[in-house]
CSV table of C-alpha atoms in Angstrom, one decimal:
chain,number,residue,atom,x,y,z
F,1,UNK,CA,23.1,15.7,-8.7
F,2,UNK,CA,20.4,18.7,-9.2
F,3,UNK,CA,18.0,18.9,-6.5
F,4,UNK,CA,14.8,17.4,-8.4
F,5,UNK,CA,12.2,19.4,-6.5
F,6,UNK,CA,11.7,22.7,-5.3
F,7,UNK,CA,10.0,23.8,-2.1
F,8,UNK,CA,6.3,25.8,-2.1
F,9,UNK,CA,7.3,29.6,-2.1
F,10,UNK,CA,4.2,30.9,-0.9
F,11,UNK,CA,1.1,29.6,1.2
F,12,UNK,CA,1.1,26.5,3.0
F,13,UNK,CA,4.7,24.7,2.7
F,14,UNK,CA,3.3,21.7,3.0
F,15,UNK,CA,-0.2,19.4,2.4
F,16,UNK,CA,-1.6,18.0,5.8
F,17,UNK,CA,1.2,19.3,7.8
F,18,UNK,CA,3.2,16.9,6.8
F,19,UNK,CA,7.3,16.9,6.9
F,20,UNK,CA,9.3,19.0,4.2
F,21,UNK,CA,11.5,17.5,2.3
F,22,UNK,CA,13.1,18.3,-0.8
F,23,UNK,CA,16.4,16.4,-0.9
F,24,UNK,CA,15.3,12.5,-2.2
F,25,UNK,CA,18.7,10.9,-2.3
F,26,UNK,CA,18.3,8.0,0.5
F,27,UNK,CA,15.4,9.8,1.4
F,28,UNK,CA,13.3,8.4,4.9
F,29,UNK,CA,9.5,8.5,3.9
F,30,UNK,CA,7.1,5.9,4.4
F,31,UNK,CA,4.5,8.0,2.2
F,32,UNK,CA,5.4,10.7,0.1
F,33,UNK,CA,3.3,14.0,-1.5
F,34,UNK,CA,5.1,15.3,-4.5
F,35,UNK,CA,3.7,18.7,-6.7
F,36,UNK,CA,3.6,18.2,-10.4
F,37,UNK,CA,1.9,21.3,-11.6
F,38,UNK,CA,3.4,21.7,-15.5
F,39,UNK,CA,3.2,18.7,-18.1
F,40,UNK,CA,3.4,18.8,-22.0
F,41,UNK,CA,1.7,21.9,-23.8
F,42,UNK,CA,-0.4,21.9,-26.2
F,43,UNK,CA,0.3,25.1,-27.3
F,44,UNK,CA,2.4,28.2,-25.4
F,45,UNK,CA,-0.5,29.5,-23.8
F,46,UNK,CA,-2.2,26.2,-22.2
F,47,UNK,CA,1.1,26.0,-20.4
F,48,UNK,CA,0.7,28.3,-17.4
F,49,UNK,CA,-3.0,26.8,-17.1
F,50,UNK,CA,-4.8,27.2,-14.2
F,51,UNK,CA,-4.4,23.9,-13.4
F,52,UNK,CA,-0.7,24.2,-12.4
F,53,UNK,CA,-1.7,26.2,-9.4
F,54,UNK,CA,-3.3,23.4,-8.5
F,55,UNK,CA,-0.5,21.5,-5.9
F,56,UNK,CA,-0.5,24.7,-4.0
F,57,UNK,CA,-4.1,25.4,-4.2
F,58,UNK,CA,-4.4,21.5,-2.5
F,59,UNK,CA,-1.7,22.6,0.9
F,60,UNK,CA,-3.6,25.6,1.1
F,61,UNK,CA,-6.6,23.8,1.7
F,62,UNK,CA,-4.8,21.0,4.6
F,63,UNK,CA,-6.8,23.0,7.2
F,64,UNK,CA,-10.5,22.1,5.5
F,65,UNK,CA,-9.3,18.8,4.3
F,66,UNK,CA,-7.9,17.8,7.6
F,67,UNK,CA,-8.8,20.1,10.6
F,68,UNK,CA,-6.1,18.2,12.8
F,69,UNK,CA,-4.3,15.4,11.9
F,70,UNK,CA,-4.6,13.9,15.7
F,71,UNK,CA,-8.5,14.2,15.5
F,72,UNK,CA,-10.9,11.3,14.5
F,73,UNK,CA,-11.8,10.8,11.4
F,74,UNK,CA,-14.6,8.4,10.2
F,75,UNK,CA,-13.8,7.8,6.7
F,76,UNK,CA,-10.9,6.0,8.1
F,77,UNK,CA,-11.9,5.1,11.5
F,78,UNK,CA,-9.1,6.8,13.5
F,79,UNK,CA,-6.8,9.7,13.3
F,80,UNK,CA,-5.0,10.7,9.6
F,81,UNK,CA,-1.5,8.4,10.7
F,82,UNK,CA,-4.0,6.2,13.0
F,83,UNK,CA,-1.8,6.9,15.8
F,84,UNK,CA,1.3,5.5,14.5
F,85,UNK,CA,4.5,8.1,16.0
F,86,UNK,CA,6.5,5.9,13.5
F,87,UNK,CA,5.2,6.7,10.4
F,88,UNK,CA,7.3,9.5,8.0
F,89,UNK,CA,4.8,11.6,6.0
F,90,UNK,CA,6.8,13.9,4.2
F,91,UNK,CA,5.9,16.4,1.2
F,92,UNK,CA,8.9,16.7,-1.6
F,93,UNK,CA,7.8,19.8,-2.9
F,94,UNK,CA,7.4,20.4,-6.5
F,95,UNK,CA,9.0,19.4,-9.8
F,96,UNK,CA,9.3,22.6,-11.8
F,97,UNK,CA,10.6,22.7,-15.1
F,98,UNK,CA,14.3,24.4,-15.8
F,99,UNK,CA,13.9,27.0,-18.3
F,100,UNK,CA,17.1,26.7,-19.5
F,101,UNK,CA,16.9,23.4,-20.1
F,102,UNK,CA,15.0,21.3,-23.0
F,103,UNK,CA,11.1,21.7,-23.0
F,104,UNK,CA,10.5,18.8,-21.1
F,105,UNK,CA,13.7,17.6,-18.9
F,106,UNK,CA,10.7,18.0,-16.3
F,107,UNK,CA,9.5,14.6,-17.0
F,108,UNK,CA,12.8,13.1,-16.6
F,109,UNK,CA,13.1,14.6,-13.2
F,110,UNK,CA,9.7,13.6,-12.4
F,111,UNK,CA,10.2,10.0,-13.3
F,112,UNK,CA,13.5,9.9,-11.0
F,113,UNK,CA,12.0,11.7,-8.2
F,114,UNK,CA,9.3,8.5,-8.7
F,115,UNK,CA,12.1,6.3,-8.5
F,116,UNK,CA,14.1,7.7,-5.7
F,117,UNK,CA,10.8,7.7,-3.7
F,118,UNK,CA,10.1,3.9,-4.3
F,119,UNK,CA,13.8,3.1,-3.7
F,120,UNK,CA,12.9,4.0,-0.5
F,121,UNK,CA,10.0,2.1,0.2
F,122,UNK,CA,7.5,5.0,0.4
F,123,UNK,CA,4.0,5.4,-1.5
F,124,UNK,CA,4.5,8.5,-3.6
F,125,UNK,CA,1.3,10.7,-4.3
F,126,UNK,CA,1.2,13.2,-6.9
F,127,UNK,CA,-0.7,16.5,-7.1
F,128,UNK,CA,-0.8,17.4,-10.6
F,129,UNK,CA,-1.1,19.2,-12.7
F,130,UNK,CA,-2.8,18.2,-15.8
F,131,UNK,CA,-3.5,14.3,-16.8
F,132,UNK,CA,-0.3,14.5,-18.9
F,133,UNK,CA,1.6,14.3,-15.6
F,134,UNK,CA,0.9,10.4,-15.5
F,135,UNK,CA,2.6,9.6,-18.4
F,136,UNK,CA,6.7,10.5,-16.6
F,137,UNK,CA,5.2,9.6,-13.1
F,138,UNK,CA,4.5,5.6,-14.1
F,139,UNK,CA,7.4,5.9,-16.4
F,140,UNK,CA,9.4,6.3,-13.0
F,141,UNK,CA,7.7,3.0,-12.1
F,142,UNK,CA,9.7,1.3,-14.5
F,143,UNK,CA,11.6,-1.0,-11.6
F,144,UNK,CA,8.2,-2.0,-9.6
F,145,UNK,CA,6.4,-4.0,-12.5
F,146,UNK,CA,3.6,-5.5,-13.3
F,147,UNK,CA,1.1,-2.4,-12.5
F,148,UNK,CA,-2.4,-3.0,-12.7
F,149,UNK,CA,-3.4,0.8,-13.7
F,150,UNK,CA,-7.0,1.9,-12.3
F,151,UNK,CA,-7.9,5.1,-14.1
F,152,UNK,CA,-11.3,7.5,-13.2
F,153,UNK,CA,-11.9,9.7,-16.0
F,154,UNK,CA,-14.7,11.4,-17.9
F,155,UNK,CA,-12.4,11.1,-21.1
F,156,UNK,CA,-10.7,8.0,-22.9
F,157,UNK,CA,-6.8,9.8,-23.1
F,158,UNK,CA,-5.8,7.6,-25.5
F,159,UNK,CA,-4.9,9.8,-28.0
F,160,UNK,CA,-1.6,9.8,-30.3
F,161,UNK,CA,-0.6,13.2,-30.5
F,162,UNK,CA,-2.1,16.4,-30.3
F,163,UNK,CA,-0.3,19.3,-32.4
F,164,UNK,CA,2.4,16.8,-32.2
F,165,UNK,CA,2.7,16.4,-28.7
F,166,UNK,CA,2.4,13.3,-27.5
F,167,UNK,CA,2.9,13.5,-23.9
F,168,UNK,CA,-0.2,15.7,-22.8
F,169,UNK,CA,-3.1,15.6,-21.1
F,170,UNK,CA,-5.1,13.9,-23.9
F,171,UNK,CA,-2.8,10.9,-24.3
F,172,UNK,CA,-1.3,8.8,-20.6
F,173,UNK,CA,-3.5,6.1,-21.2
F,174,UNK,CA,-2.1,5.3,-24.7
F,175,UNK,CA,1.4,6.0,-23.3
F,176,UNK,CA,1.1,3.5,-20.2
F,177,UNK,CA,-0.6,1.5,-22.6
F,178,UNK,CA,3.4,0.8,-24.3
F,179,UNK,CA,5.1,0.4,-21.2
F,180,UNK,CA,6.2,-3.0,-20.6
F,181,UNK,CA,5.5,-2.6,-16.7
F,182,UNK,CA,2.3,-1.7,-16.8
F,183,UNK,CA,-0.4,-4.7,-17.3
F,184,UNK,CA,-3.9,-4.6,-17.1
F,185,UNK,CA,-5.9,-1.3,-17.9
F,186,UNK,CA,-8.9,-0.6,-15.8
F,187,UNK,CA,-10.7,3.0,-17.2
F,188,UNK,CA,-13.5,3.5,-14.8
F,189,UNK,CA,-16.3,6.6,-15.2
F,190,UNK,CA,-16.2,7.4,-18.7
F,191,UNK,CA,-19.2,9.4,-20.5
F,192,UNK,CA,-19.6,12.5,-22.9
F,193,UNK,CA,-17.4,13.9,-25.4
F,194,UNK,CA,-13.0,14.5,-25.3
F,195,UNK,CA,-11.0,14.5,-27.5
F,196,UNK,CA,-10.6,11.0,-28.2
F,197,UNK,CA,-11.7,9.9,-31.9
F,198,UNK,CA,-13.8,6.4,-32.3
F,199,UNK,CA,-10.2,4.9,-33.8
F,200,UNK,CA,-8.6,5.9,-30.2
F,201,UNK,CA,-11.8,4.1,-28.4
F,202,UNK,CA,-11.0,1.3,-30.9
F,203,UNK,CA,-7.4,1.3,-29.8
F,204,UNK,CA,-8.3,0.9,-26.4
F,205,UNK,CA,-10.3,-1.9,-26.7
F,206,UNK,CA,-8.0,-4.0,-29.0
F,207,UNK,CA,-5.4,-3.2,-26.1
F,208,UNK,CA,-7.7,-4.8,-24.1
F,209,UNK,CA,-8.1,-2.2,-22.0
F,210,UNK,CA,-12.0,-2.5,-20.0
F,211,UNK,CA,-13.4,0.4,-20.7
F,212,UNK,CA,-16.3,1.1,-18.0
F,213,UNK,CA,-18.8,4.2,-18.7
F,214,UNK,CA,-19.9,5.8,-15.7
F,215,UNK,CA,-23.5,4.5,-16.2
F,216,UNK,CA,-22.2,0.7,-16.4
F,217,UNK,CA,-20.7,1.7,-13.0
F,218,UNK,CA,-23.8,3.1,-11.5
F,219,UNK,CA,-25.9,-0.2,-12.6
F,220,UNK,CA,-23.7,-2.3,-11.1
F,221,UNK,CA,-21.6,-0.8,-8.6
F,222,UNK,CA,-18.0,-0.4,-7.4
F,223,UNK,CA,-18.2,-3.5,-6.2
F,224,UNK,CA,-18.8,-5.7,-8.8
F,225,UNK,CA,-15.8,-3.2,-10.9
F,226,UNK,CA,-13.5,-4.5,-7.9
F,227,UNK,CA,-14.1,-7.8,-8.3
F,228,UNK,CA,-13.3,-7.3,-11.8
F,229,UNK,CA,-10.0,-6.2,-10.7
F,230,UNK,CA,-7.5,-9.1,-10.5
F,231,UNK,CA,-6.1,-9.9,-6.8
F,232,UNK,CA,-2.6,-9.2,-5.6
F,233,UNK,CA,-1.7,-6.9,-8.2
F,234,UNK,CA,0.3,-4.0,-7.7
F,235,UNK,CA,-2.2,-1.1,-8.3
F,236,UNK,CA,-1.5,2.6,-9.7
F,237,UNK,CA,-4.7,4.5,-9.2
F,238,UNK,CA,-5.1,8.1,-11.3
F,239,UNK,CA,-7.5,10.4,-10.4
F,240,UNK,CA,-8.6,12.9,-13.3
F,241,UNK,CA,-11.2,15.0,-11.2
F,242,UNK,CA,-13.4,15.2,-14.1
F,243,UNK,CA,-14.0,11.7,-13.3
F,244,UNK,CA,-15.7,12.3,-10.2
F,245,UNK,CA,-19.2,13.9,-10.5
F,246,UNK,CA,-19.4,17.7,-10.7
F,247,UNK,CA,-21.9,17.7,-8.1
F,248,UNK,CA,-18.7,17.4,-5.7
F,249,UNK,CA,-15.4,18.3,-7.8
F,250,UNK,CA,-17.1,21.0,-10.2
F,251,UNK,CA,-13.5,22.8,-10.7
F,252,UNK,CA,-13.0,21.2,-13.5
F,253,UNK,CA,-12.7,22.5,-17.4
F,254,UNK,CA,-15.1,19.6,-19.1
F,255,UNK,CA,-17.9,19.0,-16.3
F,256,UNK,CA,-20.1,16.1,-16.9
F,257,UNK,CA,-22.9,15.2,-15.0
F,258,UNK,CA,-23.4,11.4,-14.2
F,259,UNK,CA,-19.9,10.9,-12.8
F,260,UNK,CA,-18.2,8.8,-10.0
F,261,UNK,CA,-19.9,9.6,-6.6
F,262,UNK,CA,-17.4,10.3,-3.4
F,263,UNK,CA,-18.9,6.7,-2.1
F,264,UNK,CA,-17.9,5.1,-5.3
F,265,UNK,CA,-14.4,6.8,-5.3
F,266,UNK,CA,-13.9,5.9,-1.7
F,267,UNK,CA,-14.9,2.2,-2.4
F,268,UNK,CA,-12.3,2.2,-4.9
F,269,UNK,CA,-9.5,3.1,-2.8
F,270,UNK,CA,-10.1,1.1,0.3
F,271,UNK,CA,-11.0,-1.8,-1.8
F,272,UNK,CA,-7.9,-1.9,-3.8
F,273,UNK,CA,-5.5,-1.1,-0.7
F,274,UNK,CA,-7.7,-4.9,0.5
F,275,UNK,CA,-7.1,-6.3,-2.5
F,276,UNK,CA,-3.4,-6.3,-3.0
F,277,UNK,CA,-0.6,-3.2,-2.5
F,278,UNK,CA,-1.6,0.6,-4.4
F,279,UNK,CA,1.9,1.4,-4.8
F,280,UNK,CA,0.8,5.1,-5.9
F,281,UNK,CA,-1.7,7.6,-7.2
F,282,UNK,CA,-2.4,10.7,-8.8
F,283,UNK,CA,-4.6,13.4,-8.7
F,284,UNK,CA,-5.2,15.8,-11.5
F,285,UNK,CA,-7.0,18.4,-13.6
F,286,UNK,CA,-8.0,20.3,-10.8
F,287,UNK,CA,-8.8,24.3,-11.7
F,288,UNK,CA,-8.8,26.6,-8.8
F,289,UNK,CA,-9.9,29.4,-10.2
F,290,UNK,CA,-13.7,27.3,-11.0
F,291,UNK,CA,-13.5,25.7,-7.4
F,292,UNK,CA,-15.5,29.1,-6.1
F,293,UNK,CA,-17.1,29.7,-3.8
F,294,UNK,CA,-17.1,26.6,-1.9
F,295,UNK,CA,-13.5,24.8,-2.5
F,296,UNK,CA,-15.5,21.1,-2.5
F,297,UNK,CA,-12.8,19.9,-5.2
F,298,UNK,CA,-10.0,20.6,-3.4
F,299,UNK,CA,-11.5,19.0,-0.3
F,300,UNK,CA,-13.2,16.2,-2.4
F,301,UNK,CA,-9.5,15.4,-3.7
F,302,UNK,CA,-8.0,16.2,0.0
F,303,UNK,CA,-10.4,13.6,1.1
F,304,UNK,CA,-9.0,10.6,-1.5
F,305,UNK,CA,-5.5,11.5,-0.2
F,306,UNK,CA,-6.8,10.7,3.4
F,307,UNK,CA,-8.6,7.3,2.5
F,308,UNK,CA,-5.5,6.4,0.8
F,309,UNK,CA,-3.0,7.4,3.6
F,310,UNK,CA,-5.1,5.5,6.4
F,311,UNK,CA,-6.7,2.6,4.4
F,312,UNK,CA,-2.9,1.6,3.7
F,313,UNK,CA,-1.8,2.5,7.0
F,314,UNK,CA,-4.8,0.3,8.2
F,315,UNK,CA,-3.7,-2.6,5.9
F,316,UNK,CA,0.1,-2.7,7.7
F,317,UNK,CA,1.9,-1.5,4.5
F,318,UNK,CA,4.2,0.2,6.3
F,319,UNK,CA,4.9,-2.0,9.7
F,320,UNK,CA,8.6,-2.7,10.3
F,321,UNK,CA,9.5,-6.2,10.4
């Protein structure tokens, strides 16, 4: 079989000095980083977007996200693998699309790359990458239903198609919407304009999808949005930066102020890694080239990877019976 990654080139070769590697057949991870920086076009030049520099841009910043991976860390009171010798972080490299192959035979190693990772038993995150990436990564969760998904977005994504594409960035949430393993939709942070029409707001809520504007989330709180969330569930959690205020990820291409605060974000994570198992997550529309001059959306984003890998750490997901 193929390889279905390929290694960074340049920079960093890997995000918080974790352990390459690039070959997933009866792969050893406990929790896994995979780059997904190209998803469906709309058009031949949004293809190359800034935002598919983004997995790199994210291991070039380990050093400001993590200064060392043995020192303390209060978001998740203790070091960034609490101390555990045992547990395999690895990074898989990228998925990269085959230029000789059919636009698109990315996804399809994507989604397998998803399932050889949870074959193994390890907690795949994904560095996209535009939002469109979500649609082949929770296709590749096809064997680990029912997924409660828990999405944080400025925008709806439910649309059908765009220039008749129908896997981009504007559409996951319609397309995990179909899958038969995914379950209850949960779209947190959600204010201004995209590029969703009011019939695709309309198709969401006949879904039943719960559709939570940012200011409902502010009157209320994460809390009370948790609690919303049903308990034991198997949780997918994607993170479209544009979600999260600009204030703190402003390397975005449609900032909106009023979004989700770091506090709020954090919340999130650590309460759903309580409430039941997040069996991945995704972070995405990150643009470099806006992140100047002080980087805070690659460390903002850094800084959900670390909750994520020490709150389920924390929680025993990965003690050896």
């Amino acid at each position: 079989m193929k390889k279905l990654t390929t290694p960074p080139h340049v920079g960093h070769k890997t995000f918080l000095y974790s352990e390459l590697v690039t070959e997933l057949t009866n792969i050893e991870a406990d929790i896994a980083i995979l780059g997904m920086p190209f998803s469906s076009a709309y058009s031949a030049h949004a293809f190359t977007n800034d935002q598919s520099r983004a997995p790199q841009y994210l291991r070039d910043m380990s050093d400001r996200i993590v200064r060392h991976p043995d020192h303390y860390d209060f978001d998740i009171d203790g070091p960034l693998l609490q101390g555990r010798k045992d547990i395999k972080f690895v990074d898989c490299g990228d998925v990269i699309p085959d230029l000789s192959k059919p636009l698109g035979e990315h996804h399809q190693r994507a989604a397998e790359a998803i399932r050889q990772l949870l074959r193994a038993k390890a907690l795949p995150i994904v560095l996209g990458g535009d939002h469109g990436i979500t649609t082949p990564i929770l296709q590749g969760f096809d064997e680990v239903g029912p997924i409660t998904l828990v999405h944080i977005d400025a925008h709806l994504d439910w649309r059908e198609e765009v220039n008749g594409v129908d896997t981009g960035l504007s559409s996951p949430i319609r397309r995990a919407s179909e899958m038969k393993h995914i379950g209850e939709i949960f779209q947190i942070g959600l204010r201004a304009q995209g590029s969703g029409r009011p019939a695709d707001y309309q198709a969401a809520k006949d879904h039943g999808a719960h559709v939570i504007p940012a200011y409902e989330l502010h009157e209320v709180g994460m809390q009370a949005i948790l609690d919303r969330i049903p308990d034991n569930s198997n949780y997918y959690i994607s993170i479209d930066a544009d979600g999260i205020d600009p204030s703190i990820m402003p390397g975005v291409d449609g900032p909106a102020p009023g979004g989700v605060t770091y506090l709020q974000a954090r919340s999130l994570i650590h309460g759903l890694v309580k409430k039941g198992r997040v069996v991945g997550m995704d972070i995405v529309e990150i643009t470099p080239a806006k992140d100047i001059p002080s980087k805070l959306t690659g460390v903002t984003a850094g800084r959900f990877v670390v909750n994520l890998i020490g709150a389920s750490i924390r929680a025993g997901y990965f003690n050896k019976k």
